[in-house]
CSV table of C-alpha atoms in Angstrom, one decimal:
chain,number,residue,atom,x,y,z
N,18,MET,CA,141.5,109.4,111.9
N,19,ASN,CA,142.3,112.3,114.1
N,20,VAL,CA,139.3,114.1,115.8
N,21,LYS,CA,140.9,117.4,114.9
N,22,ASN,CA,140.2,116.7,111.2
N,23,LEU,CA,136.5,116.4,111.7
N,24,PRO,CA,135.7,120.2,111.4
N,25,LYS,CA,137.6,120.3,108.1
N,26,ILE,CA,135.6,117.3,106.8
N,27,SER,CA,132.4,118.9,107.9
N,28,MET,CA,133.2,122.1,106.1
N,29,ALA,CA,134.1,120.2,102.9
N,30,LEU,CA,130.7,118.4,103.1
N,31,VAL,CA,128.8,121.6,103.6
N,32,ALA,CA,130.6,123.3,100.7
N,33,GLY,CA,129.9,120.3,98.5
N,34,LEU,CA,126.3,120.4,99.4
N,35,ILE,CA,125.9,124.1,98.6
N,36,SER,CA,127.6,123.8,95.2
N,37,THR,CA,125.6,120.7,94.2
N,38,THR,CA,122.3,122.2,95.3
N,39,ALA,CA,123.0,125.3,93.2
N,40,PHE,CA,123.8,123.1,90.2
N,41,ALA,CA,120.6,121.1,90.8
N,42,GLN,CA,118.5,124.2,90.5
N,43,VAL,CA,119.4,124.3,86.8
N,44,ASN,CA,118.7,120.6,86.2
N,45,ARG,CA,115.5,120.2,88.2
N,46,GLU,CA,113.2,119.4,85.3
N,47,SER,CA,115.8,117.0,83.8
N,48,THR,CA,115.0,114.5,86.6
N,49,ILE,CA,111.4,114.0,85.4
N,50,GLU,CA,111.2,115.1,81.7
N,51,GLY,CA,110.0,112.5,79.2
N,52,THR,CA,107.6,110.8,81.6
N,53,THR,CA,103.8,110.8,81.8
N,54,PRO,CA,101.7,111.0,85.0
N,55,LEU,CA,101.3,107.6,86.6
N,56,GLY,CA,103.0,106.0,83.6
N,57,PRO,CA,104.5,102.5,83.6
N,58,THR,CA,107.9,101.8,85.1
N,59,LEU,CA,109.2,101.2,81.5
N,60,GLU,CA,109.5,104.9,81.2
N,61,TYR,CA,112.1,105.0,84.0
N,62,ARG,CA,115.4,103.5,85.0
N,63,THR,CA,114.8,101.4,88.1
N,64,TRP,CA,118.3,100.1,89.0
N,65,SER,CA,121.0,102.2,90.6
N,66,PHE,CA,124.3,101.8,92.4
N,67,GLY,CA,126.0,104.0,95.0
N,68,VAL,CA,129.4,104.5,96.5
N,69,ASN,CA,130.2,106.6,99.6
N,70,ALA,CA,132.7,107.2,102.3
N,71,GLY,CA,132.5,108.6,105.8
N,72,VAL,CA,133.3,108.3,109.5
N,73,LEU,CA,132.9,105.1,111.6
N,74,ASN,CA,132.4,105.5,115.4
N,75,GLN,CA,131.7,103.2,118.3
N,76,SER,CA,129.3,105.8,119.6
N,77,ASN,CA,126.5,107.9,118.0
N,78,ILE,CA,125.3,111.5,118.0
N,79,PHE,CA,122.6,110.6,120.5
N,80,GLY,CA,125.1,109.5,123.2
N,81,PHE,CA,123.5,106.1,124.1
N,82,ASN,CA,124.9,102.6,124.0
N,83,ARG,CA,128.5,103.6,124.3
N,84,GLY,CA,129.4,100.9,126.8
N,85,GLY,CA,131.9,103.1,128.6
N,86,PHE,CA,134.0,103.8,125.5
N,87,ASP,CA,133.5,107.6,125.7
N,88,LYS,CA,136.8,108.6,124.1
N,89,LEU,CA,136.1,107.9,120.5
N,90,GLU,CA,138.3,107.2,117.6
N,91,HIS,CA,137.0,108.5,114.2
N,92,ASN,CA,138.0,106.1,111.4
N,93,VAL,CA,137.3,106.1,107.7
N,94,GLY,CA,134.5,103.9,106.5
N,95,TYR,CA,133.5,103.0,103.0
N,96,SER,CA,130.3,101.5,101.5
N,97,ALA,CA,128.8,100.5,98.2
N,98,TYR,CA,125.3,99.3,97.3
N,99,ILE,CA,123.0,98.4,94.4
N,100,LYS,CA,119.3,99.1,94.5
N,101,LYS,CA,116.2,98.1,92.7
N,102,GLN,CA,113.5,100.8,92.9
N,103,LEU,CA,110.1,99.1,93.1
N,104,SER,CA,108.1,102.3,93.2
N,105,PRO,CA,108.9,106.0,93.3
N,106,SER,CA,108.9,105.9,97.1
N,107,PHE,CA,110.3,102.4,97.9
N,108,GLY,CA,113.2,100.3,96.9
N,109,LEU,CA,115.4,97.4,98.0
N,110,LYS,CA,119.2,97.8,98.3
N,111,ALA,CA,122.0,95.3,98.9
N,112,GLN,CA,124.8,97.1,100.8
N,113,TYR,CA,128.4,96.4,101.5
N,114,LEU,CA,130.1,98.2,104.4
N,115,GLY,CA,133.8,98.1,105.5
N,116,GLY,CA,136.3,99.8,107.7
N,117,LYS,CA,137.3,99.7,111.4
N,118,ILE,CA,135.9,101.0,114.6
N,119,GLY,CA,137.7,101.8,117.9
N,120,GLY,CA,137.2,103.4,121.3
N,121,LYS,CA,138.8,103.9,124.7
N,122,ASN,CA,137.4,103.5,128.2
N,123,GLU,CA,139.6,105.7,130.4
N,124,ASN,CA,137.6,104.7,133.5
N,125,ALA,CA,137.9,101.0,133.0
N,126,ALA,CA,139.0,98.8,135.9
N,127,ALA,CA,142.4,97.2,135.8
N,128,THR,CA,140.9,93.9,134.7
N,129,ALA,CA,138.4,95.3,132.2
N,130,VAL,CA,138.8,96.2,128.5
N,131,SER,CA,140.2,99.7,128.3
N,132,GLU,CA,140.6,99.9,124.6
N,133,PHE,CA,139.3,98.1,121.5
N,134,GLU,CA,139.7,98.1,117.7
N,135,THR,CA,137.4,96.1,115.5
N,136,LYS,CA,138.1,95.6,111.8
N,137,THR,CA,135.2,94.9,109.5
N,138,PRO,CA,136.6,93.4,106.3
N,139,TRP,CA,133.2,93.0,104.8
N,140,SER,CA,129.5,93.0,105.5
N,141,ALA,CA,126.4,92.4,103.4
N,142,ALA,CA,122.9,93.7,104.2
N,143,LEU,CA,119.5,93.9,102.4
N,144,SER,CA,117.5,97.0,103.3
N,145,GLY,CA,114.2,98.5,102.4
N,146,GLU,CA,114.5,102.2,101.6
N,147,TRP,CA,111.6,104.7,101.7
N,148,THR,CA,111.9,108.0,99.9
N,149,MET,CA,109.5,110.3,101.7
N,150,ALA,CA,109.6,113.2,99.2
N,151,ASN,CA,108.0,111.1,96.5
N,152,THR,CA,104.8,110.6,98.4
N,153,ASN,CA,104.0,114.3,98.9
N,154,TRP,CA,102.5,116.1,95.9
N,155,ARG,CA,103.4,119.5,97.5
N,156,LEU,CA,107.1,118.8,97.1
N,157,ALA,CA,106.5,118.8,93.3
N,158,ASN,CA,109.5,116.7,92.3
N,159,SER,CA,111.8,118.5,94.7
N,160,ILE,CA,115.6,118.1,94.3
N,161,ILE,CA,115.9,117.3,98.0
N,162,LYS,CA,114.8,113.7,98.8
N,163,PRO,CA,114.8,112.7,102.5
N,164,TYR,CA,114.9,109.0,103.0
N,165,VAL,CA,115.0,106.3,105.7
N,166,ALA,CA,116.0,102.6,105.5
N,167,ILE,CA,116.2,99.5,107.7
N,168,GLY,CA,117.5,96.1,106.9
N,169,LEU,CA,119.2,92.9,108.1
N,170,GLY,CA,122.6,91.6,107.2
N,171,VAL,CA,125.8,89.7,108.1
N,172,LEU,CA,128.8,91.5,109.5
N,173,ASN,CA,132.3,90.0,109.5
N,174,PHE,CA,134.5,91.4,112.2
N,175,GLU,CA,137.8,90.8,114.1
N,176,THR,CA,138.2,92.6,117.5
N,177,THR,CA,141.5,93.4,119.3
N,178,THR,CA,141.1,94.4,122.9
N,179,THR,CA,143.5,95.9,125.4
N,180,VAL,CA,143.4,94.9,129.1
N,181,ALA,CA,146.1,96.3,131.5
N,182,GLY,CA,148.2,97.2,128.5
N,183,ASN,CA,148.0,93.7,126.9
N,184,LYS,CA,146.4,93.4,123.5
N,185,THR,CA,144.4,90.3,122.5
N,186,THR,CA,142.9,89.6,119.1
N,187,ALA,CA,139.9,87.4,118.9
N,188,ASP,CA,139.1,85.1,116.1
N,189,SER,CA,137.2,86.6,113.1
N,190,LYS,CA,133.4,86.2,113.5
N,191,SER,CA,130.4,86.7,111.1
N,192,LYS,CA,127.2,87.7,112.9
N,193,LEU,CA,123.8,89.2,112.1
N,194,TYR,CA,123.5,93.0,112.4
N,195,VAL,CA,120.7,95.5,111.8
N,196,PRO,CA,121.5,98.7,109.8
N,197,VAL,CA,119.1,101.7,110.1
N,198,ASP,CA,119.8,104.6,107.8
N,199,ALA,CA,118.5,108.1,107.3
N,200,GLY,CA,119.6,111.0,105.2
N,201,PHE,CA,119.0,113.2,102.2
N,202,LYS,CA,119.6,112.7,98.5
N,203,PHE,CA,120.0,115.7,96.1
N,204,ALA,CA,118.9,115.2,92.5
N,205,ILE,CA,121.6,117.1,90.5
N,206,ALA,CA,120.8,115.5,87.1
N,207,LYS,CA,118.7,112.9,85.4
N,208,GLY,CA,119.8,109.8,87.3
N,209,VAL,CA,122.5,111.3,89.5
N,210,ASN,CA,122.1,112.0,93.2
N,211,ILE,CA,124.3,113.3,96.0
N,212,ASP,CA,123.8,111.1,99.1
N,213,LEU,CA,124.3,112.4,102.6
N,214,GLY,CA,123.3,110.0,105.4
N,215,TYR,CA,123.8,108.7,108.9
N,216,GLN,CA,123.6,105.0,109.6
N,217,LEU,CA,123.2,103.2,113.0
N,218,ASN,CA,124.2,99.6,113.1
N,219,TRP,CA,123.2,97.2,115.9
N,220,ALA,CA,125.8,94.4,116.1
N,221,ASN,CA,126.6,91.3,118.2
N,222,GLN,CA,127.6,92.0,121.8
N,223,ARG,CA,131.1,90.8,121.1
N,224,PHE,CA,131.7,93.5,118.6
N,225,ASP,CA,133.7,95.7,121.1
N,226,GLY,CA,135.2,92.6,122.9
N,227,VAL,CA,133.1,93.1,126.0
N,228,THR,CA,130.5,90.6,127.0
N,229,GLY,CA,127.9,90.6,129.7
N,230,GLY,CA,127.5,94.4,129.9
N,231,GLN,CA,124.3,96.4,130.4
N,232,TYR,CA,123.6,96.4,126.6
N,233,LYS,CA,122.4,93.3,124.8
N,234,ASN,CA,123.9,94.6,121.5
N,235,ASP,CA,126.8,96.8,120.5
N,236,LEU,CA,126.1,99.9,118.4
N,237,PHE,CA,128.3,101.7,115.9
N,238,SER,CA,127.6,104.6,113.6
N,239,TYR,CA,128.5,105.6,110.0
N,240,ALA,CA,128.2,109.2,108.8
N,241,HIS,CA,128.7,109.2,105.1
N,242,ALA,CA,128.6,111.2,101.8
N,243,GLY,CA,128.6,109.8,98.3
N,244,LEU,CA,127.0,109.6,94.9
N,245,GLU,CA,124.2,107.4,93.5
N,246,PHE,CA,124.0,106.7,89.7
N,247,ALA,CA,121.0,105.3,87.9
N,248,ILE,CA,121.7,102.3,85.6
N,249,GLY,CA,120.3,102.3,82.0
N,250,SER,CA,119.4,104.6,79.2
N,251,ARG,CA,120.3,108.2,79.9
N,252,GLN,CA,117.2,109.2,77.9
N,253,LYS,CA,115.0,107.9,80.8
N,254,PRO,CA,114.7,109.6,84.2
N,255,TYR,CA,115.3,107.7,87.4
N,256,LEU,CA,112.2,106.3,89.2
N,257,GLY,CA,113.6,107.1,92.6
N,258,ASN,CA,113.7,110.8,91.6
N,259,SER,CA,110.1,110.9,90.3
N,260,ASN,CA,107.0,112.0,92.3
N,261,PRO,CA,104.1,110.8,90.1
N,262,VAL,CA,101.4,112.7,92.0
N,263,ALA,CA,103.3,116.0,91.6
N,264,THR,CA,103.9,115.2,87.9
N,265,LEU,CA,100.2,114.6,87.5
N,266,VAL,CA,99.4,117.9,89.1
N,267,ASN,CA,101.9,119.7,86.8
N,268,ASP,CA,100.4,117.9,83.8
N,269,VAL,CA,96.8,118.9,84.7
N,270,ASN,CA,97.9,122.5,85.2
N,271,ALA,CA,99.6,122.6,81.8
N,272,LYS,CA,96.6,121.1,80.1
N,273,TYR,CA,94.3,123.5,81.9
N,274,ASP,CA,96.4,126.5,80.7
N,275,GLN,CA,96.2,125.0,77.1
N,276,ILE,CA,92.4,124.5,77.2
N,277,LYS,CA,91.9,128.0,78.7
N,278,ALA,CA,94.1,129.6,75.9
N,279,GLU,CA,92.1,127.7,73.3
N,280,ARG,CA,88.8,128.8,74.9
N,281,ASP,CA,89.9,132.4,75.0
N,282,ALA,CA,90.9,132.2,71.3
N,283,LEU,CA,87.5,130.7,70.4
N,284,ILE,CA,85.7,133.5,72.4
N,285,ALA,CA,87.7,136.1,70.5
N,286,SER,CA,86.9,134.5,67.2
N,287,ASN,CA,83.2,134.3,68.0
N,288,LYS,CA,83.1,138.0,68.9
N,289,ALA,CA,84.8,138.9,65.6
N,290,LEU,CA,82.2,136.8,63.7
N,291,GLN,CA,79.4,138.5,65.6
N,292,ASN,CA,80.8,141.9,64.6
N,293,GLN,CA,81.0,140.8,61.0
N,294,MET,CA,77.4,139.5,61.1
N,295,GLN,CA,76.3,142.8,62.7
N,296,THR,CA,78.1,144.8,60.0
N,297,LEU,CA,76.4,142.7,57.3
N,298,SER,CA,73.0,143.1,58.9
N,299,ASN,CA,73.5,146.9,59.1
N,300,GLU,CA,74.4,147.0,55.4
N,301,LEU,CA,71.4,145.0,54.3
N,302,ALA,CA,69.0,146.8,56.6
N,303,ASP,CA,65.8,148.3,55.1
N,304,ASP,CA,64.4,150.8,57.6
N,305,ASP,CA,61.5,152.0,55.5
N,306,GLY,CA,60.5,148.5,54.3
N,307,ASP,CA,60.3,149.5,50.6
N,308,GLY,CA,62.4,146.5,49.5
N,309,VAL,CA,65.6,148.6,48.8
N,310,ALA,CA,68.5,148.4,51.2
N,311,ASN,CA,69.5,151.5,53.0
N,312,LYS,CA,72.8,151.4,51.2
N,313,PHE,CA,71.1,151.8,47.8
N,314,ASP,CA,68.0,153.8,49.0
N,315,LYS,CA,68.2,157.3,47.6
N,316,CYS,CA,64.8,158.2,49.1
N,317,PRO,CA,64.8,157.0,52.7
N,318,ASN,CA,61.7,157.0,55.0
N,319,THR,CA,59.3,156.2,52.1
N,320,PRO,CA,55.8,155.8,53.5
N,321,SER,CA,54.7,152.2,54.0
N,322,GLY,CA,53.0,150.6,51.0
N,323,THR,CA,54.5,153.1,48.5
N,324,LYS,CA,55.7,151.6,45.2
N,325,VAL,CA,59.3,152.5,44.6
N,326,ASP,CA,61.9,152.2,41.8
N,327,GLY,CA,65.3,150.5,42.1
N,328,ALA,CA,66.7,153.5,43.9
N,329,GLY,CA,64.0,153.4,46.6
N,330,CYS,CA,62.1,156.5,45.2
N,331,PRO,CA,58.3,156.6,44.7
N,332,LEU,CA,57.1,155.7,41.3
N,333,PRO,CA,54.7,158.1,39.5
N,334,GLU,CA,51.1,157.4,40.0
N,335,MET,CA,49.6,155.5,37.0
N,336,LYS,CA,46.3,156.5,35.6
N,337,ASN,CA,43.6,154.0,35.0
N,338,GLU,CA,43.9,153.3,31.4
N,339,THR,CA,42.9,150.4,29.3
N,340,LYS,CA,45.9,149.0,27.5
N,341,VAL,CA,46.2,146.3,24.9
N,342,ILE,CA,48.5,143.7,26.1
N,343,GLU,CA,50.9,142.9,23.3
N,344,LYS,CA,52.9,139.7,22.9
N,345,ILE,CA,56.5,140.3,23.9
N,346,VAL,CA,59.0,138.8,21.4
N,347,VAL,CA,62.7,138.7,22.2
N,348,THR,CA,64.7,138.7,19.0
N,349,GLU,CA,68.2,137.5,18.4
N,350,GLU,CA,69.4,141.1,18.1
N,351,ASP,CA,67.9,141.7,21.6
N,352,LYS,CA,69.8,138.7,23.0
N,353,LYS,CA,73.0,139.9,21.4
N,354,VAL,CA,72.6,143.3,23.3
N,355,VAL,CA,72.2,141.4,26.6
N,356,ASP,CA,75.0,139.0,25.9
N,357,GLU,CA,77.4,141.8,25.1
N,358,ALA,CA,76.4,143.6,28.4
N,359,ILE,CA,77.0,140.4,30.3
N,360,LYS,CA,80.4,139.9,28.6
N,361,ASN,CA,81.5,143.4,29.3
N,362,LEU,CA,80.2,143.7,32.8
N,363,GLU,CA,83.0,144.3,35.3
N,364,PHE,CA,83.1,145.3,39.0
N,365,ASP,CA,85.8,146.6,41.3
N,366,LEU,CA,87.4,143.7,43.1
N,367,GLY,CA,85.3,142.6,46.1
N,368,LYS,CA,82.9,145.5,45.6
N,369,SER,CA,79.6,146.2,43.8
N,370,THR,CA,80.9,149.3,42.0
N,371,ILE,CA,80.4,148.9,38.2
N,372,ARG,CA,83.5,149.9,36.2
N,373,ALA,CA,83.2,152.7,33.6
N,374,ARG,CA,84.1,150.4,30.7
N,375,SER,CA,80.8,148.5,31.3
N,376,HIS,CA,78.5,151.6,31.0
N,377,ALA,CA,78.2,151.6,27.2
N,378,SER,CA,76.8,148.1,26.9
N,379,LEU,CA,74.5,148.7,29.9
N,380,ASP,CA,73.2,151.9,28.3
N,381,ARG,CA,72.1,149.7,25.3
N,382,VAL,CA,70.3,147.3,27.6
N,383,ALA,CA,68.5,150.2,29.3
N,384,ALA,CA,67.5,151.6,25.9
N,385,LEU,CA,66.2,148.2,24.9
N,386,LEU,CA,64.1,147.9,28.0
N,387,ILE,CA,62.6,151.3,27.5
N,388,GLU,CA,62.0,150.8,23.8
N,389,LYS,CA,60.4,147.4,24.0
N,390,ASN,CA,59.1,147.5,27.5
N,391,PHE,CA,60.8,144.2,28.4
N,392,SER,CA,61.0,142.7,31.9
N,393,LEU,CA,64.5,141.8,33.1
N,394,LYS,CA,65.7,139.3,35.8
N,395,LEU,CA,69.2,140.0,37.2
N,396,ALA,CA,70.8,137.0,39.0
N,397,GLY,CA,74.1,137.8,40.8
N,398,HIS,CA,76.6,134.9,41.4
N,399,THR,CA,80.1,134.5,42.9
N,400,ASP,CA,82.7,131.8,43.3
N,401,ASN,CA,83.3,130.0,46.6
N,402,THR,CA,86.2,132.2,47.8
N,403,GLY,CA,85.4,133.7,51.2
N,404,SER,CA,82.5,133.1,53.6
N,405,MET,CA,79.0,132.2,52.5
N,406,GLN,CA,77.6,135.4,54.1
N,407,THR,CA,80.0,137.6,52.3
N,408,ASN,CA,79.3,136.0,48.9
N,409,LEU,CA,75.5,136.2,49.3
N,410,ARG,CA,75.8,139.9,50.2
N,411,LEU,CA,78.2,140.6,47.4
N,412,SER,CA,76.1,138.8,44.7
N,413,LYS,CA,72.9,140.6,45.9
N,414,GLU,CA,74.6,144.0,45.9
N,415,ARG,CA,76.0,143.6,42.4
N,416,ALA,CA,72.6,142.6,41.0
N,417,GLU,CA,71.1,145.6,42.8
N,418,ALA,CA,73.8,147.9,41.4
N,419,VAL,CA,73.0,146.8,37.8
N,420,LYS,CA,69.3,147.4,38.5
N,421,ALA,CA,70.0,150.9,39.9
N,422,PHE,CA,72.2,151.8,36.9
N,423,LEU,CA,69.4,150.7,34.4
N,424,VAL,CA,66.7,152.6,36.4
N,425,SER,CA,68.9,155.7,36.5
N,426,LYS,CA,68.9,155.5,32.6
N,427,GLY,CA,65.1,155.5,32.5
N,428,ALA,CA,64.3,151.8,32.8
N,429,ASN,CA,61.1,150.8,34.7
N,430,ALA,CA,62.2,149.6,38.1
N,431,SER,CA,59.0,147.5,38.5
N,432,ARG,CA,60.1,145.4,35.6
N,433,ILE,CA,63.5,144.6,36.9
N,434,GLU,CA,64.1,141.9,39.5
N,435,ALA,CA,67.5,141.6,41.2
N,436,THR,CA,68.5,138.5,43.2
N,437,GLY,CA,71.8,137.2,44.7
N,438,TYR,CA,72.6,133.5,44.8
N,439,GLY,CA,76.2,133.7,46.1
N,440,PRO,CA,78.3,130.6,45.2
N,441,ASN,CA,75.2,128.3,45.2
N,442,GLN,CA,74.8,128.0,41.3
N,443,PRO,CA,78.3,127.6,39.8
N,444,ILE,CA,78.6,127.0,36.0
N,445,ALA,CA,82.2,125.9,36.2
N,446,SER,CA,84.6,124.3,38.7
N,447,ASN,CA,85.8,126.5,41.5
N,448,ALA,CA,89.1,124.5,41.6
N,449,THR,CA,90.7,126.6,38.9
N,450,ALA,CA,91.2,130.3,38.4
N,451,ALA,CA,89.4,130.2,35.0
N,452,GLY,CA,86.4,128.4,36.6
N,453,ARG,CA,86.1,130.9,39.4
N,454,GLN,CA,86.2,133.7,36.9
N,455,GLU,CA,83.3,132.2,35.0
N,456,ASN,CA,81.3,131.8,38.3
N,457,ARG,CA,81.7,135.5,39.1
N,458,ARG,CA,78.9,136.8,36.9
N,459,VAL,CA,75.5,138.6,36.7
N,460,GLU,CA,73.0,136.8,34.5
N,461,PHE,CA,70.4,138.8,32.4
N,462,THR,CA,67.1,137.2,31.5
N,463,LEU,CA,64.7,139.1,29.2
N,464,TYR,CA,61.0,138.2,29.2
């Protein structure tokens, strides 16, 4: 490869990095969705393979261990690997690397090697790779994954050297070598990474055909770019792209927001209930303590101890007279009058206002009470629709409304008792509309 082509290659790599990073911004969550914090590895894909290509050099960007071959030849290299991710931050990979490396020593003595070219038909190395981004919760499953790797392998090479213009090719050799890799991976989708790296390889001293020099081992570099693909179901994310601590933090934050929203809703519901209770308390308040709620009290501020009628107004003072107590007899005709009133009694929906069609039968009950001096017990009942507080209030108000009507027609308020039982004494099932209709009633008991 010509040195002049390197700027073009560099620009292409930078352009590719920018475009893939922009694409990755859209797919960031797809690299971790479907997992649970600190969940088992069964939730992930743990195997992957990668392919890449790049530039092989005798030297390195740091400038050491060149062995005098300062005029470099940049050659194409290629590599492939398969990796098993043991944890989010650590995996083992088996790597193949091939290509050729060359260099020139323009200051070499006449009897020294002035140029070499080493072909590497194959190599195999096993490395441990550490993904640093997956151990820092602040990176929050970042799309950029810095990594380092180190391993040990076997390198097959064949070196051709040039001395005083004469080329000599040595026999092919297979020797141990140590690859050290560092770079960045960019998670562009669930299980797909862009891989940009730089690898230094310590090889046998005979790699460049020169022995006995100042360096115990030869060194060549491999700058590369490629793709890594996770193996397995596409429905699962890749373990190497997951930061469990960051996922846990995100999960806790989401659950905190959910619990806070539920708590706020509960507080709002409690406030609404308190307002309803306060409204109910205000409606049933009896400021003058005469036994008639303010809502029905037509004579407020009655002095304490004063006997009042159903409308809350003082009763006429009774003279001390001796009366003969007569036995009260309720006839069948009397019961019919009451039964008719019960049958015809209707209220406005959800209110204690008696409808006009019920007045005639109630008038007859009032006349009966006045004529025969009966006592009357009124018991208000409702079905179970609505809250208990609302039903108790409504049943009491309806019984009080009937009492107020009868008193307004001349009945003795002291002989009429009004009580509300809400839904507590049903006479039919509340599971049907007909049953609920029967349960919404005011019972009259003469005595």
